[in-house]
Amino acid sequence: APPGGGGRGEPLDEYLRTRHPISFLLDLPRKLKHGGGDLAGNGAAPGTNGAVAAAAHQHAAAQAEAFGTAYDVPLVNALVVHVGTTAIAQLHSKTSGASAPIAHSTPMDIFQHLMNNLDAEGRYFLLNAVANQLRYPNNHTHYFSCVLLFLFAEATSEYIQEQVTRVLLERLIVHRPHPWGLLITFIELIKNPRYSFWSHSFTRCATEIERVFESVARSCMGGPMLNQDANAGSGPGGPGGAATADPASA
């Protein structure tokens, strides 16, 4: 069901089908906050009268204080799952036997727009919602692994790439077992030369950080990984894989 239920997610489904209206996509980051309305366009929007806007702002501030964040985290999680499952269904419905690109699909447009237009806190919640889907081997895990790798590869700044890495690392430094999807995604990230992972400054900004990366990489791979750029063999985002992988064929 669309986020919100009761038909309230219909504009999201309409955008996923048609890429219209563009105003829905532009307004989506605001809608993921408390008091931002819902995904059907309800709620106070910019330009509403002063009394309504003031009341909405006051209500949003109260919710943010109660939940400890300005973002509606359950809504972010629901949005990510709905967009992803819709994308997988679209891939399954294609009759062509060729691999279907996910790079310039409507679902990926949504993920990229949010990555580029949310603030650091919003991106962190979005990336965690994606990482939550990295589970056991299936189409669902494969698709979200491709999404995370593609967002890393196409990030507009190294800070965003550092956030992607942080979300993965936070889940890998805890005691095993780790979900299969989490491991395969991190291994692909550090091995595939497409991502040039070890060349990024955040991997060597301090000796302690270098040691953490080396320890986690060794734990995942069973050997030293620092500065290795070996070709990735079977990961979901092999050379060009994050941009062209087809979860429907997994």
Coordinates of N, CA and C in Angstrom, one line a residue:
A1 N 0.8 -1.2 0.0 CA 0.0 0.0 0.0 C 0.9 1.2 0.0
P2 N 0.4 2.3 -0.6 CA 1.2 3.5 -0.6 C 1.4 4.1 0.8
P3 N 2.4 4.8 1.0 CA 2.6 5.4 2.4 C 1.4 6.3 2.8
G4 N 0.9 6.0 3.9 CA -0.2 6.8 4.4 C -1.5 6.0 4.3
G5 N -1.6 5.1 3.3 CA -2.8 4.3 3.2 C -4.0 5.1 2.9
G6 N -5.1 4.4 2.7 CA -6.4 5.1 2.4 C -6.4 5.9 1.2
G7 N -5.5 5.6 0.2 CA -5.4 6.3 -1.0 C -4.6 7.6 -0.9
R8 N -4.0 7.8 0.2 CA -3.3 9.1 0.4 C -2.0 9.1 -0.3
G9 N -1.6 7.9 -0.8 CA -0.3 7.9 -1.5 C -0.5 7.9 -3.1
E10 N -1.8 8.2 -3.5 CA -2.0 8.1 -4.9 C -1.1 9.1 -5.8
P11 N -0.9 10.3 -5.3 CA 0.0 11.2 -6.1 C 1.4 10.6 -6.3
L12 N 1.9 9.8 -5.3 CA 3.2 9.2 -5.4 C 3.1 8.1 -6.5
D13 N 2.1 7.3 -6.5 CA 1.9 6.3 -7.5 C 1.8 6.9 -8.9
E14 N 1.1 8.0 -9.0 CA 0.9 8.7 -10.2 C 2.2 9.2 -10.8
Y15 N 3.1 9.7 -9.9 CA 4.4 10.2 -10.3 C 5.3 9.0 -10.7
L16 N 5.2 7.9 -10.0 CA 6.0 6.7 -10.4 C 5.6 6.2 -11.8
R17 N 4.3 6.4 -12.1 CA 3.8 5.9 -13.4 C 4.2 6.9 -14.6
T18 N 4.1 8.2 -14.3 CA 4.1 9.2 -15.4 C 5.2 10.2 -15.3
R19 N 5.9 10.3 -14.1 CA 6.9 11.4 -13.9 C 6.3 12.7 -13.8
H20 N 5.0 12.8 -13.6 CA 4.2 14.1 -13.4 C 3.3 14.0 -12.2
P21 N 3.0 15.1 -11.6 CA 3.6 16.4 -11.9 C 5.0 16.6 -11.2
I22 N 5.8 17.4 -11.8 CA 7.1 17.6 -11.3 C 7.1 18.3 -10.0
S23 N 6.0 19.1 -9.7 CA 5.8 19.7 -8.4 C 5.8 18.8 -7.3
F24 N 5.3 17.5 -7.5 CA 5.3 16.5 -6.5 C 6.7 16.2 -6.0
L25 N 7.6 16.0 -7.0 CA 9.0 15.6 -6.7 C 9.7 16.8 -6.0
L26 N 9.5 18.0 -6.5 CA 10.1 19.2 -5.9 C 9.7 19.4 -4.4
D27 N 8.4 19.0 -4.1 CA 7.9 19.3 -2.8 C 8.1 18.1 -1.8
L28 N 8.6 17.0 -2.4 CA 8.7 15.8 -1.6 C 9.6 15.9 -0.3
P29 N 10.8 16.6 -0.4 CA 11.6 16.7 0.8 C 10.9 17.4 2.0
R30 N 10.0 18.4 1.7 CA 9.3 19.1 2.7 C 8.2 18.1 3.3
K31 N 7.6 17.3 2.5 CA 6.6 16.4 2.9 C 7.0 15.3 3.9
L32 N 8.3 15.1 3.9 CA 8.9 14.1 4.8 C 9.1 14.6 6.2
K33 N 8.8 15.8 6.4 CA 9.0 16.4 7.7 C 7.6 16.5 8.4
H34 N 7.7 16.5 9.8 CA 6.5 16.7 10.5 C 5.8 18.0 10.1
G35 N 4.5 18.0 9.9 CA 3.8 19.2 9.5 C 4.0 19.5 8.0
G36 N 4.6 18.7 7.2 CA 4.8 19.0 5.8 C 3.7 18.5 5.0
G37 N 2.6 18.1 5.6 CA 1.5 17.5 4.8 C 1.7 16.0 4.6
D38 N 0.9 15.4 3.8 CA 1.1 14.0 3.5 C 1.4 13.9 2.0
L39 N 1.6 12.6 1.5 CA 2.0 12.4 0.2 C 0.9 12.6 -0.8
A40 N -0.3 13.0 -0.3 CA -1.4 13.3 -1.2 C -1.5 14.8 -1.4
G41 N -0.6 15.6 -0.8 CA -0.7 17.0 -0.9 C -1.5 17.7 0.1
N42 N -2.0 17.0 1.1 CA -2.8 17.6 2.2 C -1.8 18.3 3.2
G43 N -2.3 19.2 3.9 CA -1.5 19.9 4.9 C -1.1 21.3 4.4
A44 N -0.7 22.1 5.3 CA -0.3 23.5 5.0 C 0.9 23.6 4.0
A45 N 0.7 24.3 3.0 CA 1.8 24.4 2.0 C 2.3 25.9 2.0
P46 N 3.5 26.1 1.4 CA 3.9 27.5 1.3 C 2.9 28.3 0.6
G47 N 2.6 29.5 1.1 CA 1.7 30.4 0.5 C 0.3 30.4 1.1
T48 N 0.0 29.4 2.1 CA -1.3 29.4 2.8 C -1.4 30.6 3.7
N49 N -2.6 30.9 4.2 CA -2.8 32.1 5.0 C -2.0 32.0 6.3
G50 N -1.7 33.2 6.9 CA -0.8 33.3 8.0 C -1.3 32.4 9.2
A51 N -2.6 32.4 9.5 CA -3.0 31.7 10.7 C -2.8 30.2 10.5
V52 N -3.2 29.7 9.3 CA -3.0 28.3 9.1 C -1.6 27.9 9.1
A53 N -0.7 28.7 8.5 CA 0.7 28.4 8.4 C 1.3 28.4 9.8
A54 N 0.9 29.4 10.6 CA 1.4 29.5 12.0 C 1.0 28.3 12.8
A55 N -0.2 27.9 12.7 CA -0.7 26.7 13.4 C 0.0 25.5 13.0
A56 N 0.2 25.3 11.7 CA 1.0 24.1 11.2 C 2.4 24.1 11.7
H57 N 3.0 25.3 11.7 CA 4.4 25.4 12.1 C 4.5 25.1 13.6
Q58 N 3.6 25.5 14.4 CA 3.6 25.2 15.8 C 3.4 23.7 16.1
H59 N 2.5 23.1 15.3 CA 2.2 21.7 15.5 C 3.5 20.9 15.0
A60 N 4.1 21.3 13.9 CA 5.3 20.6 13.5 C 6.4 20.7 14.5
A61 N 6.6 21.9 15.1 CA 7.6 22.1 16.1 C 7.4 21.2 17.3
A62 N 6.1 21.1 17.7 CA 5.8 20.2 18.9 C 6.1 18.7 18.5
Q63 N 5.8 18.3 17.3 CA 6.1 16.9 16.9 C 7.6 16.7 16.8
A64 N 8.3 17.7 16.3 CA 9.8 17.5 16.2 C 10.4 17.4 17.6
E65 N 9.9 18.2 18.5 CA 10.4 18.1 19.9 C 10.0 16.7 20.5
A66 N 8.8 16.3 20.3 CA 8.4 15.0 20.9 C 9.2 13.8 20.3
F67 N 9.5 13.8 19.0 CA 10.1 12.7 18.4 C 11.6 12.9 18.3
G68 N 12.1 14.1 18.6 CA 13.6 14.3 18.6 C 14.1 14.6 17.2
T69 N 13.3 14.7 16.2 CA 13.7 15.0 14.9 C 12.6 15.7 14.1
A70 N 13.0 16.6 13.1 CA 12.0 17.2 12.3 C 11.4 16.3 11.3
Y71 N 12.0 15.1 11.1 CA 11.5 14.2 10.0 C 10.6 13.2 10.6
D72 N 9.6 12.8 9.7 CA 8.7 11.7 10.0 C 9.4 10.4 9.6
V73 N 10.1 9.8 10.4 CA 11.0 8.7 10.1 C 10.1 7.5 9.6
P74 N 9.0 7.2 10.2 CA 8.2 6.1 9.7 C 7.8 6.3 8.2
L75 N 7.5 7.6 7.9 CA 7.1 7.9 6.6 C 8.2 7.8 5.6
V76 N 9.4 8.2 6.0 CA 10.6 8.0 5.2 C 10.8 6.5 4.9
N77 N 10.7 5.7 5.9 CA 10.9 4.2 5.7 C 9.8 3.7 4.8
A78 N 8.6 4.1 5.0 CA 7.5 3.6 4.1 C 7.7 4.0 2.7
L79 N 8.1 5.3 2.5 CA 8.4 5.8 1.1 C 9.4 5.0 0.4
V80 N 10.5 4.7 1.1 CA 11.6 3.9 0.5 C 11.2 2.5 0.1
V81 N 10.4 1.9 0.9 CA 10.0 0.5 0.6 C 9.0 0.6 -0.5
H82 N 8.1 1.5 -0.5 CA 7.1 1.6 -1.6 C 7.7 1.9 -2.9
V83 N 8.6 2.9 -3.0 CA 9.3 3.2 -4.2 C 10.1 2.0 -4.7
G84 N 10.8 1.3 -3.8 CA 11.6 0.2 -4.2 C 10.8 -1.0 -4.8
T85 N 9.7 -1.3 -4.1 CA 8.9 -2.4 -4.5 C 8.2 -2.1 -5.8
T86 N 7.8 -0.9 -6.0 CA 7.2 -0.4 -7.2 C 8.2 -0.6 -8.4
A87 N 9.4 -0.2 -8.1 CA 10.5 -0.3 -9.1 C 10.7 -1.8 -9.5
I88 N 10.8 -2.7 -8.5 CA 11.0 -4.1 -8.8 C 9.8 -4.6 -9.6
A89 N 8.6 -4.2 -9.3 CA 7.4 -4.7 -10.1 C 7.5 -4.2 -11.5
Q90 N 7.9 -3.0 -11.7 CA 8.1 -2.4 -13.0 C 9.1 -3.2 -13.8
L91 N 10.2 -3.6 -13.2 CA 11.2 -4.4 -13.9 C 10.7 -5.8 -14.2
H92 N 9.9 -6.4 -13.4 CA 9.3 -7.7 -13.6 C 8.3 -7.6 -14.8
S93 N 7.6 -6.5 -14.9 CA 6.6 -6.4 -15.9 C 7.2 -6.2 -17.3
K94 N 8.5 -5.8 -17.5 CA 9.1 -5.6 -18.8 C 9.2 -7.0 -19.5
T95 N 8.8 -6.9 -20.7 CA 8.8 -8.2 -21.5 C 10.2 -8.5 -22.1
S96 N 11.0 -7.4 -22.3 CA 12.4 -7.6 -22.8 C 13.2 -8.5 -22.0
G97 N 14.0 -9.4 -22.6 CA 14.9 -10.2 -21.8 C 16.2 -9.5 -21.5
A98 N 16.4 -8.3 -22.0 CA 17.7 -7.6 -21.7 C 17.6 -7.0 -20.3
S99 N 18.8 -6.7 -19.8 CA 18.8 -6.1 -18.5 C 18.3 -4.7 -18.6
A100 N 17.4 -4.3 -17.7 CA 16.7 -3.0 -17.7 C 17.5 -2.0 -16.8
P101 N 17.8 -0.8 -17.3 CA 18.6 0.1 -16.5 C 17.7 0.7 -15.4
I102 N 18.4 0.8 -14.2 CA 17.7 1.5 -13.1 C 18.2 2.9 -12.9
A103 N 19.2 3.3 -13.7 CA 19.9 4.6 -13.4 C 19.0 5.7 -13.7
H104 N 18.2 5.7 -14.8 CA 17.4 6.9 -15.1 C 15.9 6.5 -15.1
S105 N 15.6 5.6 -14.2 CA 14.2 5.3 -13.9 C 13.5 6.3 -13.0
T106 N 12.2 6.3 -13.0 CA 11.5 7.2 -12.1 C 11.8 7.0 -10.7
P107 N 11.8 5.7 -10.2 CA 12.1 5.5 -8.8 C 13.5 6.0 -8.4
M108 N 14.5 5.8 -9.3 CA 15.8 6.4 -9.0 C 15.9 7.9 -9.0
D109 N 15.0 8.5 -9.9 CA 14.9 9.9 -9.9 C 14.5 10.4 -8.5
I110 N 13.6 9.7 -7.9 CA 13.1 10.1 -6.5 C 14.2 10.0 -5.5
F111 N 14.9 8.8 -5.5 CA 16.0 8.6 -4.6 C 17.1 9.7 -4.8
Q112 N 17.5 10.0 -6.0 CA 18.5 10.9 -6.3 C 18.1 12.3 -5.9
H113 N 16.9 12.7 -6.2 CA 16.4 14.0 -5.8 C 16.4 14.2 -4.3
L114 N 16.0 13.2 -3.6 CA 16.0 13.3 -2.1 C 17.5 13.4 -1.6
M115 N 18.4 12.6 -2.1 CA 19.7 12.7 -1.7 C 20.4 14.0 -1.9
N116 N 20.0 14.7 -3.0 CA 20.5 16.0 -3.3 C 19.9 17.2 -2.7
N117 N 18.6 17.0 -2.1 CA 17.9 18.1 -1.6 C 17.5 18.0 -0.1
L118 N 17.7 16.8 0.5 CA 17.5 16.7 1.9 C 18.8 17.3 2.6
D119 N 18.6 17.7 3.8 CA 19.8 18.1 4.6 C 20.5 16.8 5.1
A120 N 21.5 17.0 5.9 CA 22.3 15.8 6.3 C 21.5 14.8 7.2
E121 N 20.6 15.4 8.0 CA 19.8 14.5 8.9 C 18.8 13.7 8.0
G122 N 18.2 14.4 7.1 CA 17.2 13.7 6.2 C 17.9 12.6 5.4
R123 N 19.1 12.9 4.8 CA 19.8 11.9 4.1 C 20.1 10.7 4.9
Y124 N 20.5 11.0 6.2 CA 20.9 9.9 7.1 C 19.7 8.9 7.3
F125 N 18.5 9.5 7.5 CA 17.3 8.7 7.6 C 17.0 7.9 6.3
L126 N 17.1 8.6 5.2 CA 16.9 8.0 3.9 C 17.8 6.8 3.7
L127 N 19.1 7.0 3.9 CA 20.1 6.0 3.7 C 19.9 4.8 4.6
N128 N 19.5 5.1 5.9 CA 19.2 4.0 6.8 C 18.0 3.2 6.3
A129 N 17.0 3.9 5.8 CA 15.8 3.2 5.3 C 16.2 2.2 4.1
V130 N 17.1 2.7 3.3 CA 17.6 1.8 2.2 C 18.4 0.6 2.7
A131 N 19.3 0.9 3.7 CA 20.2 -0.1 4.3 C 19.3 -1.2 5.0
N132 N 18.2 -0.8 5.5 CA 17.3 -1.7 6.2 C 16.8 -2.8 5.3
Q133 N 16.9 -2.6 4.0 CA 16.4 -3.5 3.0 C 17.4 -4.5 2.5
L134 N 18.7 -4.4 3.0 CA 19.8 -5.3 2.6 C 19.7 -6.5 3.5
R135 N 19.1 -7.5 3.0 CA 18.8 -8.7 3.9 C 19.4 -9.9 3.2
Y136 N 18.5 -10.9 3.0 CA 19.0 -12.2 2.4 C 18.9 -12.2 0.9
P137 N 19.5 -13.1 0.2 CA 19.5 -13.0 -1.3 C 18.1 -13.1 -1.9
N138 N 17.7 -12.1 -2.5 CA 16.4 -12.0 -3.3 C 16.4 -10.8 -4.1
N139 N 15.4 -10.6 -4.9 CA 15.3 -9.5 -5.8 C 15.2 -8.1 -5.0
H140 N 14.6 -8.2 -3.9 CA 14.4 -7.0 -3.0 C 15.8 -6.5 -2.6
T141 N 16.6 -7.4 -2.0 CA 17.9 -7.0 -1.5 C 18.8 -6.6 -2.7
H142 N 18.7 -7.3 -3.8 CA 19.5 -6.9 -4.9 C 19.2 -5.5 -5.4
Y143 N 18.0 -5.2 -5.5 CA 17.6 -3.9 -6.0 C 18.1 -2.8 -5.1
F144 N 17.9 -2.9 -3.8 CA 18.3 -1.9 -2.9 C 19.8 -1.8 -2.8
S145 N 20.5 -2.9 -3.0 CA 22.0 -2.9 -3.0 C 22.4 -2.0 -4.2
C146 N 21.8 -2.3 -5.4 CA 22.1 -1.5 -6.6 C 21.8 0.0 -6.3
V147 N 20.7 0.3 -5.6 CA 20.4 1.7 -5.3 C 21.5 2.4 -4.5
L148 N 21.9 1.7 -3.5 CA 22.9 2.3 -2.6 C 24.2 2.5 -3.3
L149 N 24.6 1.5 -4.1 CA 25.9 1.7 -4.8 C 25.8 2.8 -5.9
F150 N 24.6 2.9 -6.5 CA 24.5 3.9 -7.5 C 24.5 5.3 -6.9
L151 N 23.8 5.4 -5.8 CA 23.8 6.7 -5.1 C 25.2 7.1 -4.6
F152 N 26.0 6.1 -4.3 CA 27.4 6.4 -3.9 C 28.2 6.9 -5.2
A153 N 28.0 6.1 -6.3 CA 28.8 6.4 -7.5 C 28.4 7.8 -8.1
E154 N 27.1 8.2 -8.0 CA 26.6 9.4 -8.6 C 26.5 10.5 -7.6
A155 N 27.0 10.4 -6.4 CA 26.9 11.5 -5.4 C 27.5 12.8 -5.9
T156 N 26.9 13.9 -5.6 CA 27.4 15.2 -6.0 C 28.5 15.7 -5.1
S157 N 28.8 15.1 -4.0 CA 29.9 15.5 -3.2 C 30.4 14.3 -2.4
E158 N 31.7 14.5 -2.0 CA 32.3 13.4 -1.2 C 31.6 13.3 0.2
Y159 N 31.0 14.4 0.7 CA 30.3 14.3 1.9 C 29.2 13.3 1.9
I160 N 28.4 13.3 0.7 CA 27.3 12.3 0.6 C 27.9 10.9 0.5
Q161 N 29.0 10.7 -0.1 CA 29.6 9.4 -0.2 C 30.1 8.9 1.2
E162 N 30.5 9.9 2.0 CA 30.9 9.6 3.4 C 29.7 9.2 4.2
Q163 N 28.6 9.8 4.0 CA 27.3 9.4 4.7 C 26.9 8.0 4.3
V164 N 27.0 7.7 3.0 CA 26.7 6.3 2.6 C 27.6 5.3 3.3
T165 N 28.8 5.6 3.3 CA 29.8 4.7 4.0 C 29.5 4.6 5.5
R166 N 29.2 5.7 6.1 CA 28.9 5.7 7.5 C 27.7 4.8 7.9
V167 N 26.7 4.8 7.1 CA 25.5 4.0 7.3 C 25.9 2.5 7.2
L168 N 26.7 2.1 6.3 CA 27.1 0.7 6.1 C 28.1 0.4 7.3
L169 N 29.0 1.2 7.6 CA 30.0 0.9 8.6 C 29.4 0.8 10.0
E170 N 28.4 1.6 10.3 CA 27.7 1.5 11.6 C 27.1 0.1 11.8
R171 N 26.7 -0.5 10.7 CA 26.1 -1.8 10.8 C 27.1 -3.0 10.8
L172 N 28.3 -2.7 10.3 CA 29.3 -3.7 10.2 C 30.3 -3.8 11.4
I173 N 30.3 -2.7 12.2 CA 31.2 -2.8 13.4 C 30.6 -3.4 14.6
V174 N 29.4 -3.8 14.5 CA 28.7 -4.6 15.6 C 29.0 -6.0 15.4
H175 N 28.7 -6.8 16.4 CA 29.0 -8.3 16.4 C 28.2 -9.0 15.3
R176 N 28.8 -10.0 14.7 CA 28.1 -10.8 13.7 C 27.0 -11.6 14.4
P177 N 26.1 -12.1 13.6 CA 26.1 -12.2 12.1 C 25.6 -10.9 11.5
H178 N 26.1 -10.6 10.3 CA 25.6 -9.4 9.5 C 24.7 -9.9 8.3
P179 N 23.7 -9.2 8.0 CA 22.9 -9.6 6.8 C 23.7 -9.8 5.6
W180 N 23.3 -10.8 4.8 CA 24.1 -11.1 3.5 C 24.1 -9.8 2.6
G181 N 23.0 -9.2 2.5 CA 22.9 -8.0 1.6 C 23.8 -6.9 2.0
L182 N 24.0 -6.7 3.3 CA 24.9 -5.7 3.8 C 26.3 -6.0 3.5
L183 N 26.7 -7.3 3.7 CA 28.1 -7.7 3.4 C 28.4 -7.6 1.9
I184 N 27.5 -8.0 1.1 CA 27.8 -8.0 -0.4 C 27.9 -6.6 -0.9
T185 N 27.1 -5.7 -0.3 CA 27.1 -4.3 -0.8 C 28.4 -3.7 -0.4
F186 N 28.9 -3.9 0.8 CA 30.1 -3.3 1.3 C 31.3 -3.8 0.6
I187 N 31.3 -5.1 0.3 CA 32.4 -5.8 -0.4 C 32.5 -5.2 -1.8
E188 N 31.3 -5.1 -2.5 CA 31.3 -4.5 -3.8 C 31.9 -3.1 -3.8
L189 N 31.5 -2.3 -2.8 CA 31.9 -0.9 -2.7 C 33.4 -0.8 -2.6
I190 N 34.0 -1.6 -1.8 CA 35.5 -1.5 -1.5 C 36.3 -2.2 -2.6
K191 N 35.7 -3.1 -3.3 CA 36.5 -3.9 -4.3 C 36.4 -3.3 -5.7
N192 N 35.3 -2.9 -6.1 CA 35.0 -2.5 -7.5 C 35.7 -1.1 -7.8
P193 N 36.6 -1.1 -8.8 CA 37.3 0.2 -9.1 C 36.4 1.3 -9.6
R194 N 35.1 0.9 -9.9 CA 34.2 1.9 -10.3 C 34.0 3.0 -9.2
Y195 N 34.1 2.5 -8.0 CA 33.7 3.4 -6.9 C 35.0 4.1 -6.3
S196 N 36.2 3.7 -6.7 CA 37.4 4.3 -6.2 C 37.4 4.5 -4.7
F197 N 36.9 3.5 -3.9 CA 36.6 3.8 -2.5 C 37.8 4.2 -1.7
W198 N 38.9 3.6 -1.9 CA 40.1 3.9 -1.1 C 40.8 5.2 -1.4
S199 N 40.4 5.8 -2.5 CA 40.9 7.1 -2.9 C 40.3 8.3 -2.2
H200 N 39.1 8.0 -1.6 CA 38.4 9.1 -0.9 C 39.1 9.5 0.4
S201 N 39.1 10.8 0.6 CA 39.9 11.3 1.8 C 39.3 10.8 3.1
F202 N 38.0 10.6 3.2 CA 37.4 10.2 4.5 C 37.9 8.8 4.9
T203 N 38.5 8.0 4.0 CA 39.0 6.7 4.4 C 40.3 6.8 5.1
R204 N 41.0 7.9 5.0 CA 42.3 8.1 5.6 C 42.5 9.4 6.3
C205 N 41.4 10.0 6.8 CA 41.4 11.3 7.5 C 42.1 11.2 8.8
A206 N 42.2 10.0 9.4 CA 42.9 9.8 10.7 C 43.4 8.4 10.8
T207 N 44.5 8.2 11.5 CA 45.0 6.8 11.6 C 44.0 5.9 12.2
E208 N 43.2 6.3 13.2 CA 42.2 5.5 13.8 C 41.1 5.1 12.8
I209 N 40.8 6.0 11.9 CA 39.7 5.7 10.9 C 40.3 4.7 10.0
E210 N 41.5 4.9 9.5 CA 42.1 3.9 8.6 C 42.1 2.5 9.2
R211 N 42.4 2.4 10.5 CA 42.4 1.1 11.2 C 41.0 0.5 11.2
V212 N 40.0 1.3 11.4 CA 38.6 0.8 11.5 C 38.2 0.3 10.1
F213 N 38.5 1.0 9.1 CA 38.2 0.5 7.7 C 39.0 -0.7 7.4
E214 N 40.2 -0.8 7.7 CA 41.0 -2.0 7.5 C 40.5 -3.2 8.2
S215 N 40.1 -3.0 9.5 CA 39.6 -4.0 10.3 C 38.3 -4.6 9.7
V216 N 37.4 -3.7 9.4 CA 36.1 -4.1 8.8 C 36.3 -4.8 7.5
A217 N 37.1 -4.2 6.6 CA 37.4 -4.8 5.3 C 37.9 -6.2 5.5
R218 N 38.9 -6.4 6.4 CA 39.5 -7.7 6.7 C 38.4 -8.7 7.2
S219 N 37.6 -8.2 8.0 CA 36.5 -9.0 8.6 C 35.6 -9.5 7.5
C220 N 35.2 -8.6 6.6 CA 34.3 -9.0 5.5 C 34.9 -9.9 4.5
M221 N 36.2 -9.6 4.1 CA 36.9 -10.3 3.0 C 37.8 -11.4 3.5
G222 N 38.2 -11.4 4.7 CA 39.1 -12.4 5.2 C 40.6 -12.2 4.9
G223 N 40.9 -10.9 4.5 CA 42.3 -10.5 4.2 C 42.4 -9.0 4.1
P224 N 43.7 -8.5 4.1 CA 43.9 -7.1 4.0 C 43.3 -6.5 2.7
M225 N 42.6 -5.3 2.8 CA 41.9 -4.8 1.7 C 42.4 -3.4 1.3
L226 N 43.1 -2.7 2.2 CA 43.4 -1.3 2.0 C 44.2 -1.1 0.7
N227 N 43.7 -0.2 -0.1 CA 44.2 0.2 -1.4 C 44.1 -0.8 -2.5
Q228 N 43.3 -1.9 -2.2 CA 43.1 -2.9 -3.2 C 42.0 -2.4 -4.2
D229 N 42.2 -2.6 -5.5 CA 41.2 -2.2 -6.5 C 41.0 -3.4 -7.4
A230 N 40.9 -4.6 -6.8 CA 40.6 -5.8 -7.6 C 39.2 -5.7 -8.2
N231 N 39.1 -6.3 -9.4 CA 37.8 -6.3 -10.0 C 36.8 -7.1 -9.2
A232 N 35.6 -6.6 -9.1 CA 34.5 -7.3 -8.4 C 33.9 -8.3 -9.3
G233 N 33.8 -9.6 -8.8 CA 33.4 -10.6 -9.7 C 31.9 -10.8 -9.8
S234 N 31.2 -10.9 -8.7 CA 29.8 -11.3 -8.7 C 28.9 -10.4 -7.9
G235 N 29.4 -9.3 -7.4 CA 28.5 -8.4 -6.6 C 27.5 -7.7 -7.5
P236 N 26.4 -7.2 -6.8 CA 25.3 -6.6 -7.5 C 25.6 -5.4 -8.4
G237 N 26.7 -4.7 -8.1 CA 27.0 -3.5 -8.8 C 28.4 -3.6 -9.5
G238 N 28.7 -4.8 -10.1 CA 29.9 -4.9 -10.8 C 30.2 -3.8 -11.8
P239 N 31.2 -3.8 -12.6 CA 31.5 -2.7 -13.5 C 30.2 -2.3 -14.3
G240 N 29.7 -1.1 -13.9 CA 28.5 -0.6 -14.5 C 27.3 -1.2 -13.9
G241 N 27.4 -2.2 -13.0 CA 26.3 -2.9 -12.5 C 25.3 -2.1 -11.8
A242 N 25.7 -1.1 -11.0 CA 24.8 -0.3 -10.2 C 23.9 0.5 -11.1
A243 N 24.3 0.7 -12.3 CA 23.5 1.5 -13.2 C 22.7 0.7 -14.1
T244 N 23.0 -0.6 -14.3 CA 22.3 -1.4 -15.3 C 21.7 -2.7 -14.8
A245 N 22.0 -3.0 -13.5 CA 21.5 -4.3 -13.0 C 20.0 -4.4 -13.0
D246 N 19.6 -5.6 -13.2 CA 18.1 -5.9 -13.3 C 17.7 -6.8 -12.2
P247 N 17.1 -6.3 -11.1 CA 16.7 -7.2 -10.0 C 15.8 -8.2 -10.4
A248 N 15.0 -8.0 -11.5 CA 14.1 -9.0 -11.9 C 14.7 -10.3 -12.4
S249 N 16.0 -10.2 -12.7 CA 16.7 -11.4 -13.2 C 17.5 -12.1 -12.1
A250 N 17.4 -11.5 -10.9 CA 18.2 -12.1 -9.8 C 17.6 -13.4 -9.3

